[in-house]
C-alpha positions as a LaTeX table, in Angstrom:
\begin{tabular}{lrrr}
\hline
Residue & $x$ (\AA) & $y$ (\AA) & $z$ (\AA) \\
\hline
Met1 & 0.00 & 0.00 & 0.00 \\
Thr2 & 1.38 & 3.35 & $-1.00$ \\
Val3 & 1.58 & 6.41 & 1.23 \\
Ala4 & $-1.14$ & 8.06 & $-0.86$ \\
Gln5 & $-3.43$ & 5.05 & $-0.40$ \\
Arg6 & $-2.86$ & 5.11 & 3.36 \\
Gln7 & $-3.58$ & 8.81 & 3.52 \\
Ala8 & $-6.81$ & 8.30 & 1.58 \\
Leu9 & $-8.18$ & 5.88 & 4.17 \\
Pro10 & $-11.09$ & 7.20 & 6.25 \\
Ile11 & $-9.03$ & 7.07 & 9.44 \\
Arg12 & $-8.16$ & 10.02 & 11.62 \\
Ile13 & $-5.72$ & 10.25 & 14.51 \\
Asp14 & $-6.17$ & 13.31 & 16.67 \\
Pro15 & $-4.84$ & 13.61 & 20.23 \\
Asp16 & $-8.07$ & 15.47 & 21.12 \\
Ile17 & $-10.26$ & 12.55 & 20.03 \\
Leu18 & $-10.03$ & 9.49 & 22.29 \\
Gly19 & $-6.45$ & 10.36 & 23.14 \\
Gly20 & $-5.19$ & 9.77 & 19.60 \\
Thr21 & $-6.82$ & 6.39 & 19.07 \\
Pro22 & $-7.35$ & 5.83 & 15.32 \\
Val23 & $-11.05$ & 6.47 & 14.59 \\
Phe24 & $-13.23$ & 6.54 & 11.50 \\
Ala25 & $-13.14$ & 10.04 & 10.05 \\
Gly26 & $-15.94$ & 12.22 & 11.34 \\
Thr27 & $-16.75$ & 9.85 & 14.22 \\
Arg28 & $-15.50$ & 8.84 & 17.63 \\
Val29 & $-15.65$ & 5.14 & 16.70 \\
Pro30 & $-12.26$ & 3.43 & 16.99 \\
Val31 & $-11.22$ & 1.53 & 13.88 \\
Arg32 & $-10.31$ & $-1.41$ & 16.10 \\
Thr33 & $-13.97$ & $-1.74$ & 17.10 \\
Val34 & $-15.02$ & $-2.99$ & 13.66 \\
Phe35 & $-12.28$ & $-5.63$ & 13.68 \\
Asp36 & $-13.24$ & $-6.69$ & 17.22 \\
Tyr37 & $-16.95$ & $-6.98$ & 16.42 \\
Leu38 & $-16.29$ & $-9.02$ & 13.28 \\
Ala39 & $-13.82$ & $-11.25$ & 15.13 \\
Asp40 & $-16.51$ & $-11.88$ & 17.76 \\
Gly41 & $-18.83$ & $-13.18$ & 15.04 \\
Cys42 & $-20.96$ & $-10.11$ & 14.39 \\
Ser43 & $-22.00$ & $-9.35$ & 10.83 \\
Met44 & $-21.17$ & $-6.11$ & 9.09 \\
Glu45 & $-24.85$ & $-5.22$ & 9.34 \\
Glu46 & $-24.70$ & $-5.59$ & 13.13 \\
Val47 & $-21.61$ & $-3.41$ & 13.29 \\
Leu48 & $-23.25$ & $-0.70$ & 11.20 \\
Glu49 & $-26.46$ & $-0.89$ & 13.26 \\
Asn50 & $-24.47$ & $-0.44$ & 16.48 \\
Phe51 & $-22.33$ & 2.37 & 15.03 \\
Pro52 & $-24.55$ & 4.29 & 12.61 \\
Ser53 & $-21.97$ & 7.07 & 12.22 \\
Val54 & $-19.65$ & 4.60 & 10.43 \\
Arg55 & $-20.33$ & 4.40 & 6.72 \\
Arg56 & $-20.30$ & 0.96 & 5.09 \\
Glu57 & $-17.83$ & 2.07 & 2.40 \\
Asp58 & $-15.44$ & 3.38 & 5.06 \\
Ala59 & $-15.57$ & 0.14 & 7.04 \\
Val60 & $-15.01$ & $-1.91$ & 3.88 \\
Ala61 & $-12.09$ & 0.30 & 2.81 \\
Val62 & $-10.39$ & $-0.14$ & 6.19 \\
Leu63 & $-10.95$ & $-3.91$ & 6.20 \\
Glu64 & $-9.58$ & $-4.24$ & 2.67 \\
Ala65 & $-6.53$ & $-2.16$ & 3.57 \\
Gly66 & $-5.95$ & $-4.33$ & 6.63 \\
Gly67 & $-6.06$ & $-7.45$ & 4.47 \\
Glu68 & $-3.68$ & $-5.96$ & 1.92 \\
Ser69 & $-1.31$ & $-4.97$ & 4.68 \\
Leu70 & $-1.24$ & $-8.50$ & 6.11 \\
Val71 & $-0.53$ & $-10.01$ & 2.71 \\
Glu72 & 2.20 & $-7.45$ & 2.09 \\
Gln73 & 3.84 & $-8.27$ & 5.44 \\
Ala74 & 3.64 & $-12.00$ & 4.73 \\
Leu75 & 5.28 & $-11.59$ & 1.34 \\
His76 & 7.93 & $-9.13$ & 2.51 \\
Pro77 & 8.70 & $-9.77$ & 6.20 \\
\hline
\end{tabular}
């Protein structure tokens, strides 16, 4: 993933929002929350119902980027 692609992700880090925890842009929802909910067996629909300020396309973009990052790390440790 290029620097430009990372910068285009809907993630914001601001020390004034949750102490700098990465959140979805325009929300106070930590990015980690989506991963945690999905890992616990929740569907994307459940995640979006529980966090209506998170847009589906933003959640999908972050999940896809996470997957790409894992593959990249596996190929180039």
